[in-house]
CSV table of C-alpha atoms in Angstrom, one decimal:
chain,number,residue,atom,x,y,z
A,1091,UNK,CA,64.8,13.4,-61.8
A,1092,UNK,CA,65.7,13.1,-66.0
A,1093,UNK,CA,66.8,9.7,-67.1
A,1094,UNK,CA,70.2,10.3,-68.1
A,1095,UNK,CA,68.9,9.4,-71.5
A,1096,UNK,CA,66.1,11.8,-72.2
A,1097,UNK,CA,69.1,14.9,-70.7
A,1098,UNK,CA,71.3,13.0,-73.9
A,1099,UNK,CA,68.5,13.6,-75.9
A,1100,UNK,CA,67.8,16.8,-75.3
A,1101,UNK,CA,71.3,17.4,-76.0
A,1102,UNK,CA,71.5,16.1,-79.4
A,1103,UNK,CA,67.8,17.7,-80.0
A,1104,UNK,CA,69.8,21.1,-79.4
A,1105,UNK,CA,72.8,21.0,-81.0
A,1106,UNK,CA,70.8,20.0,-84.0
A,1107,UNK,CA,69.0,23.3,-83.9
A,1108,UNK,CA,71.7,25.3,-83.5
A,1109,UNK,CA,73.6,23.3,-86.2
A,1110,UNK,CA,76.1,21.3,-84.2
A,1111,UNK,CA,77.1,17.9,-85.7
A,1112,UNK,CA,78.8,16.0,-82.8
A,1113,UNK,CA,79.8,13.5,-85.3
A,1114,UNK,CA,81.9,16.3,-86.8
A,1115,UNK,CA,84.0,15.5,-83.6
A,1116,UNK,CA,84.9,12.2,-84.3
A,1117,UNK,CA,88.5,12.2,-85.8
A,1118,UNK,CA,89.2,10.6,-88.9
A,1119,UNK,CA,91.6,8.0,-87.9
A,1120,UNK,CA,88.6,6.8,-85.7
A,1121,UNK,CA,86.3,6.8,-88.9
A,1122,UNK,CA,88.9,5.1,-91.1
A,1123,UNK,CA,89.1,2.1,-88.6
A,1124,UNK,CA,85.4,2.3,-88.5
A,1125,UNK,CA,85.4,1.9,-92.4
A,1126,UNK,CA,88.2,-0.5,-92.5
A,1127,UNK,CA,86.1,-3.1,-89.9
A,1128,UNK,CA,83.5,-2.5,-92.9
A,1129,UNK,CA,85.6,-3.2,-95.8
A,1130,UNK,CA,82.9,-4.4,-98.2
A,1131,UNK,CA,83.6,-2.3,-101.0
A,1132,UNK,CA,80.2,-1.7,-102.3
A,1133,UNK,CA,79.0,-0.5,-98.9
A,1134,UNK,CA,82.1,1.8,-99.0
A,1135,UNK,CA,80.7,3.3,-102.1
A,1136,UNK,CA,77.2,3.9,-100.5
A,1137,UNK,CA,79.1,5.5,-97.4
A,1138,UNK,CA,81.1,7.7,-99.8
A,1139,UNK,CA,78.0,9.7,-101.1
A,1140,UNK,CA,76.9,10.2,-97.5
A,1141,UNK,CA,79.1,13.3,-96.7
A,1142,UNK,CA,81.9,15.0,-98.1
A,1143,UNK,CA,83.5,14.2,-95.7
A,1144,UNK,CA,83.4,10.2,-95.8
A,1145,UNK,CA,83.8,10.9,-99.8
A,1146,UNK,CA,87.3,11.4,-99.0
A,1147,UNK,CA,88.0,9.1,-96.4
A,1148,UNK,CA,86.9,6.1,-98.5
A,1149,UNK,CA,89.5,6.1,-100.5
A,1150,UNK,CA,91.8,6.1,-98.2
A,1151,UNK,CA,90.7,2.7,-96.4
A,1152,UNK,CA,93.6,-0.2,-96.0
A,1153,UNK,CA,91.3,-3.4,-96.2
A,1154,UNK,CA,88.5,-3.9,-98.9
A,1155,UNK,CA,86.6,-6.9,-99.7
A,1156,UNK,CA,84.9,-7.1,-103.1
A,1157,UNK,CA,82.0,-10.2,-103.2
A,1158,UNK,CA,81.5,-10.3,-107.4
A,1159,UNK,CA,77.9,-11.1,-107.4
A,1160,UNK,CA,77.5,-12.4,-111.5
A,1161,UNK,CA,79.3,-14.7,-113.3
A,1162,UNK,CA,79.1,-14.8,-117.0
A,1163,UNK,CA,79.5,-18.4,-118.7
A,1164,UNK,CA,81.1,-19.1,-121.7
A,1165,UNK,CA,79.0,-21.8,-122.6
A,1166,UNK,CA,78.7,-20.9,-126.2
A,1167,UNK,CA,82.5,-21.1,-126.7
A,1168,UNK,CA,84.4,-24.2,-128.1
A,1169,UNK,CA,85.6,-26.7,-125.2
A,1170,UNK,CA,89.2,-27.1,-126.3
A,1171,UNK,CA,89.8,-23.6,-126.9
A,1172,UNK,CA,88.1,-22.5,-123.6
A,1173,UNK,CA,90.4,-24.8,-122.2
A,1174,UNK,CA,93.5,-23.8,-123.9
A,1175,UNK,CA,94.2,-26.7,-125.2
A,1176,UNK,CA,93.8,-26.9,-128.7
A,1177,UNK,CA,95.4,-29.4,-131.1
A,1178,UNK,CA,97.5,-32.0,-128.4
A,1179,UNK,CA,97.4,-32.5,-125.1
A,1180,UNK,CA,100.3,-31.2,-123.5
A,1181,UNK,CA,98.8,-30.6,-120.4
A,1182,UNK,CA,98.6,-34.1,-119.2
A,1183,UNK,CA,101.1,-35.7,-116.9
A,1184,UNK,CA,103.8,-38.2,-117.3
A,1185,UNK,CA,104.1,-40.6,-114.0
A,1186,UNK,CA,108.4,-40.9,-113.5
A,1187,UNK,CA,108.6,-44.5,-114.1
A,1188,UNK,CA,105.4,-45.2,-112.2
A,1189,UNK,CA,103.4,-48.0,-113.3
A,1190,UNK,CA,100.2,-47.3,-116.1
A,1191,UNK,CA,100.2,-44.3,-117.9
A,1192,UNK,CA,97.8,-41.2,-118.7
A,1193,UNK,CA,97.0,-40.6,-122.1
A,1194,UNK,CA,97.5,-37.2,-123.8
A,1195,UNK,CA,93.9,-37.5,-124.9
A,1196,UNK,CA,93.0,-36.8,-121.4
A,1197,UNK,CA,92.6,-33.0,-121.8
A,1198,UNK,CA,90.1,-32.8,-124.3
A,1199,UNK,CA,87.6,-36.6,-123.6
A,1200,UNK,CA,87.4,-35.9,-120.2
A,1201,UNK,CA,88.4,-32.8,-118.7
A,1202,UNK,CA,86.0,-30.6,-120.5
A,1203,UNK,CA,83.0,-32.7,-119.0
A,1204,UNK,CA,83.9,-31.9,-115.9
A,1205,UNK,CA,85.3,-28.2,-115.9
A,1206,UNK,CA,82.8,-25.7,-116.5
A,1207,UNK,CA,84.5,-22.8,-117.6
A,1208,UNK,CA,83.5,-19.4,-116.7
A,1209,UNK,CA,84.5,-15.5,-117.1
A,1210,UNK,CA,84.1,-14.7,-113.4
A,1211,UNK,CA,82.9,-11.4,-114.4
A,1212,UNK,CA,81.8,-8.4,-116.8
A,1213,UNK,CA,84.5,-6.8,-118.7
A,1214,UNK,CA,82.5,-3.8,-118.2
A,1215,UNK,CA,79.0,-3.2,-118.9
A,1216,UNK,CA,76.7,-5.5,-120.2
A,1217,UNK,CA,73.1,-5.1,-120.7
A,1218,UNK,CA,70.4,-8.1,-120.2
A,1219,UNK,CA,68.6,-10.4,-123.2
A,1220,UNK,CA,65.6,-11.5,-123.3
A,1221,UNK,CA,62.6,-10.7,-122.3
A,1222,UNK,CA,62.9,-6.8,-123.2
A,1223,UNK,CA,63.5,-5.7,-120.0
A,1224,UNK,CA,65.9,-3.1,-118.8
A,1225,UNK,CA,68.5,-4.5,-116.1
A,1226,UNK,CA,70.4,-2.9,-113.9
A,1227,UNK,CA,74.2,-2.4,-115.3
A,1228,UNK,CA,77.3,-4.6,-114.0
A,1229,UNK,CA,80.7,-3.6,-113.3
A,1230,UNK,CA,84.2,-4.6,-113.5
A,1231,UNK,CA,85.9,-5.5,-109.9
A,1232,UNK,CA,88.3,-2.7,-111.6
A,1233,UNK,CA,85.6,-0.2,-112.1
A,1234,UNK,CA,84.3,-1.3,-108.7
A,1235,UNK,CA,87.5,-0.2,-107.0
A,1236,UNK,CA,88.9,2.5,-109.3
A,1237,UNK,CA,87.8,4.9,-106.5
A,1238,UNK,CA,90.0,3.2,-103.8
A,1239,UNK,CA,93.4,4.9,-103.6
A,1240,UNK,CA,95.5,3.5,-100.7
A,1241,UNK,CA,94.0,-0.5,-100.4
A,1242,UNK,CA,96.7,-2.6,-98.8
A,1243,UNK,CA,94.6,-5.8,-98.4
A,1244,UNK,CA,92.1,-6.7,-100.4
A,1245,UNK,CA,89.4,-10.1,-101.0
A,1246,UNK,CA,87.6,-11.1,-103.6
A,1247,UNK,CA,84.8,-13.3,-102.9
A,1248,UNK,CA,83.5,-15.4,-106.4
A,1249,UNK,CA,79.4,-16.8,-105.8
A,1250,UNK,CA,80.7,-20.2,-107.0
A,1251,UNK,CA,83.3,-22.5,-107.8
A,1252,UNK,CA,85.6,-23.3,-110.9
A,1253,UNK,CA,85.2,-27.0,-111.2
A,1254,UNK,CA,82.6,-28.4,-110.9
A,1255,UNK,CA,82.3,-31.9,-108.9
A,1256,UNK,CA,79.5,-34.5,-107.9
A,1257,UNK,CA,78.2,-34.3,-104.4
A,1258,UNK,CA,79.9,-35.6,-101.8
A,1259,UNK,CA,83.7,-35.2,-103.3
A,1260,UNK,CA,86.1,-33.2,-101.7
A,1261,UNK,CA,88.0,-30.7,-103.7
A,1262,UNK,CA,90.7,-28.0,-102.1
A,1263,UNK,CA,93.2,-25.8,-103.5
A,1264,UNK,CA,95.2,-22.9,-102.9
A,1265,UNK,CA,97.8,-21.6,-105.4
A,1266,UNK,CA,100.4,-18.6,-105.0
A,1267,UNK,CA,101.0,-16.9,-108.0
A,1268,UNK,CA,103.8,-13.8,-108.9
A,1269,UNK,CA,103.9,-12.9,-113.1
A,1270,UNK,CA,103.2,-16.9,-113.2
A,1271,UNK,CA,102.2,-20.5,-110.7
A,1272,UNK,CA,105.0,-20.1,-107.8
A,1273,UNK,CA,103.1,-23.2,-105.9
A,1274,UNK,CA,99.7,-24.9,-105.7
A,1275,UNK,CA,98.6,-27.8,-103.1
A,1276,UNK,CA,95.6,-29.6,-103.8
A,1277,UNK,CA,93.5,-31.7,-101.5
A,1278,UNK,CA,91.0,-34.2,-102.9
A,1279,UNK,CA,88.6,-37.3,-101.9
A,1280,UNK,CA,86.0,-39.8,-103.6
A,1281,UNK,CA,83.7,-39.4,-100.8
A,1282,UNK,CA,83.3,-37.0,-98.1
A,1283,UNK,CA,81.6,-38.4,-94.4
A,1284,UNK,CA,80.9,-35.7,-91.8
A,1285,UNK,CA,81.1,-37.3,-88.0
A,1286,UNK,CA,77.5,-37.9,-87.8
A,1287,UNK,CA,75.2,-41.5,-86.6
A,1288,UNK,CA,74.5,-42.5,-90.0
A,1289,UNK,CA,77.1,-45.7,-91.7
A,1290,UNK,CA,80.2,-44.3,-93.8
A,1291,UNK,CA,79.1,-44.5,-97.8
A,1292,UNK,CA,80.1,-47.7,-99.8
A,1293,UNK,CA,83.5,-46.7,-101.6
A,1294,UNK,CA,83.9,-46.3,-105.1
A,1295,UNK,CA,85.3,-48.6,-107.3
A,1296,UNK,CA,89.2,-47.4,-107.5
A,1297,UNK,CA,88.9,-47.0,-103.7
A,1298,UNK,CA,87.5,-50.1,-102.6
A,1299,UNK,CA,90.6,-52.2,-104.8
A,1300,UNK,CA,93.0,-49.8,-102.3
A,1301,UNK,CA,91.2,-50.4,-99.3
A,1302,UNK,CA,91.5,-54.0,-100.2
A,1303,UNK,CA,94.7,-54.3,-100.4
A,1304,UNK,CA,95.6,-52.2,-97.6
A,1305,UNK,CA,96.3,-54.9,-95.0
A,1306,UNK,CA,100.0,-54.8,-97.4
A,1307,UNK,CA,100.8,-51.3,-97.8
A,1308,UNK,CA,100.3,-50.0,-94.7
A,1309,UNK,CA,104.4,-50.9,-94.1
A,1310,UNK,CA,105.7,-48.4,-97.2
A,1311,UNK,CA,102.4,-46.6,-98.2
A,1312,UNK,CA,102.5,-48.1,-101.7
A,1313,UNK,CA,99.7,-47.6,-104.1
A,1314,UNK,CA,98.2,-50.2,-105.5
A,1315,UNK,CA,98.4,-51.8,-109.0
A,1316,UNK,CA,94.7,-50.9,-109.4
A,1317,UNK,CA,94.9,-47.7,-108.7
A,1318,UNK,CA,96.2,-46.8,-112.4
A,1319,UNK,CA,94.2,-49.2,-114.2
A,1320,UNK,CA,90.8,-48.5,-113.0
A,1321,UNK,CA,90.4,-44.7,-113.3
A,1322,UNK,CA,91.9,-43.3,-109.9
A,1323,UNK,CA,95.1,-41.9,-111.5
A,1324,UNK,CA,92.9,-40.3,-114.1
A,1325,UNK,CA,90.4,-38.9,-111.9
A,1326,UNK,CA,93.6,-37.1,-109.7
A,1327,UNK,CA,94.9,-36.2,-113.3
A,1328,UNK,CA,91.5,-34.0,-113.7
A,1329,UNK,CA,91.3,-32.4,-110.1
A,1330,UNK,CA,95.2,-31.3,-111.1
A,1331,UNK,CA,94.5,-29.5,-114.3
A,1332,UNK,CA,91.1,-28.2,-113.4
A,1333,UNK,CA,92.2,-26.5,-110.1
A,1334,UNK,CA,95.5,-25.3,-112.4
A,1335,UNK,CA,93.0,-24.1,-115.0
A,1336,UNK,CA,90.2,-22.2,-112.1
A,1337,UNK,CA,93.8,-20.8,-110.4
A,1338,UNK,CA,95.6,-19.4,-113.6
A,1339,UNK,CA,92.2,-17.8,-114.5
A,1340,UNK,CA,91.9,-15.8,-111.6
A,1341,UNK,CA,95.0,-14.7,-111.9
A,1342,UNK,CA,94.7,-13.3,-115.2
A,1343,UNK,CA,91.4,-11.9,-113.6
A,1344,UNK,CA,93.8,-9.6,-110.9
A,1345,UNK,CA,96.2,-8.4,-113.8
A,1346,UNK,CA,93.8,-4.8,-114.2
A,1347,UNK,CA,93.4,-4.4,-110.7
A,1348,UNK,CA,97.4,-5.0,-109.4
A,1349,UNK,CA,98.5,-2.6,-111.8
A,1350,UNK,CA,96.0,0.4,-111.0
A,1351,UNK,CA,96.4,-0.2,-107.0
A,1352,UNK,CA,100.3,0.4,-105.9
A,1353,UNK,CA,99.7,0.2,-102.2
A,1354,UNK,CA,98.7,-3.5,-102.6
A,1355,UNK,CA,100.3,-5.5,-99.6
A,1356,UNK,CA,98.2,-8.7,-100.2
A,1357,UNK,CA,95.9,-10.0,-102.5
A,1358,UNK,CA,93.2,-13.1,-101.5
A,1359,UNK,CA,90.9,-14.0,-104.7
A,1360,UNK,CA,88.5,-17.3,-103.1
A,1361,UNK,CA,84.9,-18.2,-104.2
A,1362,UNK,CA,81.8,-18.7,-101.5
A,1363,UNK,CA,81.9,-22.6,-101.7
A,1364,UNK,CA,85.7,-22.3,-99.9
A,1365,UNK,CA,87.1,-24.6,-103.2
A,1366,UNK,CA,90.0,-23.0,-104.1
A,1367,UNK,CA,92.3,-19.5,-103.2
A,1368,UNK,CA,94.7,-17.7,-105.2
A,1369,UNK,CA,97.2,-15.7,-102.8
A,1370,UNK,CA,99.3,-13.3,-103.7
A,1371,UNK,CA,101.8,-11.0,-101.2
A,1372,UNK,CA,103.8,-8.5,-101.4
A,1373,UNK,CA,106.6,-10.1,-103.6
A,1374,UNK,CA,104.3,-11.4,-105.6
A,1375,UNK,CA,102.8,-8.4,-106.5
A,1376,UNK,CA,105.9,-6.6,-107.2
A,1377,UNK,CA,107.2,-9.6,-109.7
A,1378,UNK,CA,103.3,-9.6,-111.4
A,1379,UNK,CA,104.0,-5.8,-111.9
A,1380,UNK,CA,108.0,-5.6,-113.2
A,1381,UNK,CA,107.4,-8.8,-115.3
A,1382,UNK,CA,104.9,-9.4,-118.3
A,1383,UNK,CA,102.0,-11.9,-117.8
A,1384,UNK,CA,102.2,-14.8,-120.0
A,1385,UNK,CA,98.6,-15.5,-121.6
A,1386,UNK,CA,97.8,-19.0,-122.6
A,1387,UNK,CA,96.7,-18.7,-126.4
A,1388,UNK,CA,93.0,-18.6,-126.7
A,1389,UNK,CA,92.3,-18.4,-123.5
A,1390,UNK,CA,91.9,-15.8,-120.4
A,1391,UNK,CA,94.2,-17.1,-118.1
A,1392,UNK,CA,97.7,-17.1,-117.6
A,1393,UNK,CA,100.0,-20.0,-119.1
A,1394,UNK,CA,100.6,-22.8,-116.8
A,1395,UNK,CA,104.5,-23.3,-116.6
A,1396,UNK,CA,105.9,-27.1,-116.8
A,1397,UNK,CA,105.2,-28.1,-113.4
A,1398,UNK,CA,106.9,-30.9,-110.8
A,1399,UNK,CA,104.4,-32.7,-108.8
A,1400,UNK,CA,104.2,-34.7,-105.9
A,1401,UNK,CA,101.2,-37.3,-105.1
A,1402,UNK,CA,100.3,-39.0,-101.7
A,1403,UNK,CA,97.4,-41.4,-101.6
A,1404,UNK,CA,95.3,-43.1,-98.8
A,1405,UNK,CA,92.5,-44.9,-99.6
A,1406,UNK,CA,90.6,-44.0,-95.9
A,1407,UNK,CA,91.4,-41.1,-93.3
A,1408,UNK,CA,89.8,-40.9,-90.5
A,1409,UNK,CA,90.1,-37.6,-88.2
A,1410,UNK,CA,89.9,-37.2,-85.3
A,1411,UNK,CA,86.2,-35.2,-85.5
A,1412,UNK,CA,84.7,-38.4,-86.9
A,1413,UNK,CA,85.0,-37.0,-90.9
A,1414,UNK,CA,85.9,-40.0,-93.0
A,1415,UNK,CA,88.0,-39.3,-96.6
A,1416,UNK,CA,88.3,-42.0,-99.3
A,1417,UNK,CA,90.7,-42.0,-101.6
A,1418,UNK,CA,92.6,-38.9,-100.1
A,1419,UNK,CA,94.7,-37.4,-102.4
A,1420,UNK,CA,97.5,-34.4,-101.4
A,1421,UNK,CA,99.2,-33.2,-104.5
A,1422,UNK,CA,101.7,-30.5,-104.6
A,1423,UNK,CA,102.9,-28.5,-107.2
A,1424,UNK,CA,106.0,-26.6,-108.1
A,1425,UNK,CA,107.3,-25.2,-111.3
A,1426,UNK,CA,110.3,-26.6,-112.8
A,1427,UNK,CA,113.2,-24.7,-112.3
A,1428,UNK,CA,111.6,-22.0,-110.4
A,1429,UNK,CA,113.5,-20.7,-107.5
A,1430,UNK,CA,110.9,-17.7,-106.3
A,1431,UNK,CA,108.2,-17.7,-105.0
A,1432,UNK,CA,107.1,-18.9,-101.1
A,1433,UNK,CA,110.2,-20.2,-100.4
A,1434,UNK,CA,112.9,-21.8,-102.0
A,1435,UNK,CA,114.1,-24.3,-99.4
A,1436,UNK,CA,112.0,-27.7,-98.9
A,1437,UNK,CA,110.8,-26.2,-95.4
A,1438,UNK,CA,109.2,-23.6,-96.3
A,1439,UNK,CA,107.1,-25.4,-99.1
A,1440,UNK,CA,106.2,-27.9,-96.2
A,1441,UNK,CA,105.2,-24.5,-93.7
A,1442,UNK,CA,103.0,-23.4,-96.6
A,1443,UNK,CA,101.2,-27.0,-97.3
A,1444,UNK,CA,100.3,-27.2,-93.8
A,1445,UNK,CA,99.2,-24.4,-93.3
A,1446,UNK,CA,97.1,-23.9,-96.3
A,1447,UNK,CA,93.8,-25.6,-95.3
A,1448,UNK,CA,91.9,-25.2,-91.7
A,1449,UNK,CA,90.3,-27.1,-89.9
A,1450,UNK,CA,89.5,-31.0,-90.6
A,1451,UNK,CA,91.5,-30.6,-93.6
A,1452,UNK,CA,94.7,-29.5,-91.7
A,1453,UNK,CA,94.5,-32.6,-90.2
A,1454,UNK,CA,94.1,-34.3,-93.6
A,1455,UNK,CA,96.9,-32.7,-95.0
A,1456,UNK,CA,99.1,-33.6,-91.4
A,1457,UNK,CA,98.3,-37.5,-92.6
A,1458,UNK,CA,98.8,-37.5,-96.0
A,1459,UNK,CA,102.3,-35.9,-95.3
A,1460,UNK,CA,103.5,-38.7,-93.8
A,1461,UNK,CA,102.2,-41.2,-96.7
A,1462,UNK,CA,104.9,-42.2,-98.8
A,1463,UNK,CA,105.2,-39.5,-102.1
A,1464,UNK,CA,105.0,-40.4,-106.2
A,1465,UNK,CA,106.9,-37.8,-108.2
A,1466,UNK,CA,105.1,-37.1,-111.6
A,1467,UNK,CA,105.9,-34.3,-114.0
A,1468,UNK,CA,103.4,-32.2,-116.0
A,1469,UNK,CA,104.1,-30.5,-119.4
A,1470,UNK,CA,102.4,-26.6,-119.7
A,1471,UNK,CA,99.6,-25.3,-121.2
């Protein structure tokens, strides 16, 4: 008796000689879901000159997922006008009758030693230097998805991160943006300890003058004198703008690509490291579309609108997986005046700041929610 696998391949054998594709029978809603559980765009494009078939079902896919593979640094450009921030520093927070104060001389002496600018991509096509050799051409995320017609969710996938930070500190973000910032929640720490057998580090200096005096805020959550005289204020002041800066240019990144694709539902621009996310849903797509993008001046990114913010501080967590945080810092940010956006009662900010991290850091974000708040206001830039 046949194994019921040589009779199948005697079939297929067959059919092939007498020019019978059973593939041919597989219906195209089944080959669109097929295509959909694919979703990296480039592969799509490699599928699409297959067949003619599969040439016109790409473009009709609902999910596509776009990993940007260069990233072209603007090294050779001047620090304060990469920045944006060219001739003041209105950028840098005021603390509401907070003790110390943050200079506006922040921006420019130490902000642009530790944000590295970049243009996440080519504008089009670029051709290498040095060397003499011929490289192979690199594409637009717009030219790379000109093709798709009917996308309804789509990721973009950046091979690093914005800002760049020594090893061991903990930096998260995730901003919503509609024609400008709705909302952006930062998560930050010193020092980051996995659960593991080895002793916690030894705490930095800002840190280890809050742990110290602890023992007498644990009643209101107060933050200590030294926390504004010894760099911690300043060093939160950086994470702030840099994640504003890496957030407002990938929005300005998004501004081709919303405007030739219609059928966008939802719009997820993150980088492989996890840092930081820019959403943006439905509503916000339709505001980025009916209202003009304002571009800071001399820079690609979008202007960063006066902004309300709201600073919790611990100098240790420890969750319940063993990870320790110093100097845990939640900030949360809101435009002034604006009324859009996520939500425009205090819950649903709340929803959206727990819910924006996973894991470990959803657990961070639970205790630093009950610390007690420091309201500080930020001018744009």
């Amino acid at each position: 008796m046949q194994s019921r696998h040589r009779v199948f391949a005697e079939d297929l054998l067959l059919a092939q000689l007498q020019g019978e594709d059973h593939f041919d029978n597989v219906p195209d809603s089944l080959v669109l879901i097929i295509f959909n559980k694919l979703a990296d765009a480039r592969s799509l494009g490699r599928c699409s000159a297959v067949s003619k078939r599969f040439n016109s079902l790409v473009p009709l896919v609902d999910d596509a997922c776009l990993r940007i593979d260069r990233v072209i640094s603007s090294d050779g450009a001047d620090a304060d006008d990469a920045l944006g921030v060219s001739g003041g520093g209105g950028g840098a927070p005021r603390q509401r009758g907070g003790a110390g104060a943050v200079f506006s001389g922040l921006l420019k002496t130490v902000l642009a030693a530790v944000l590295k600018p970049f243009g996440h991509c080519d504008a089009g096509v670029r051709s290498g230097h040095g060397g003499g050799g011929k490289h192979a051409p690199h594409h637009s995320p717009a030219e790379v998805l000109k093709n798709f017609s009917s996308i309804r969710n789509l990721r973009m996938e950046l091979p690093v991160s914005d800002v760049g930070t020594d090893d061991g500190v903990l930096l998260k973000w995730k901003a919503v943006f509609g024609s400008s910032l709705q909302t952006c929640v930062i998560l930050g720490g010193t020092k980051l300890d996995h659960a593991g057998p080895h002793p916690p580090p030894a705490p930095t200096t800002a840190d280890h003058d809050a742990l110290a005096s602890q023992p007498q805020q644990q009643g209101d959550g107060s933050i200590p004198e030294s926390f504004y005289t010894n760099g911690g204020l300043k060093l939160r002041v950086v994470w702030t703008i840099s994640s504003l800066i890496a957030a407002a240019t990938r929005h300005y990144l998004l501004r081709e690509i919303v405007k030739e694709h219609p059928t966008l539902q939802r719009v997820e621009l993150t980088d492989a490291h996890g840092q930081g996310t820019l959403c943006m849903e439905r509503p916000q797509l339709k505001e980025f579309t009916e209202k003009p993008l304002a571009a800071a001046a001399a820079a690609n990114r979008t202007q960063v609108p006066a902004c309300n913010m709201k600073l919790r501080y611990a100098p240790m967590l420890e969750l319940s997986d063993g990870t320790r945080i110093q100097g845990a810092t939640l900030v949360v940010i809101k435009p002034v005046g604006e009324t859009g956006g996520i939500g425009t009662g205090r819950k649903d900010i709340d929803e959206f700041v727990a819910d924006a991290f996973d894991g470990p850091f959803r657990e961070a974000v639970s205790m630093l929610s009950k610390r007690r708040t420091y309201l500080l206001e930020m001018n744009g830039f």
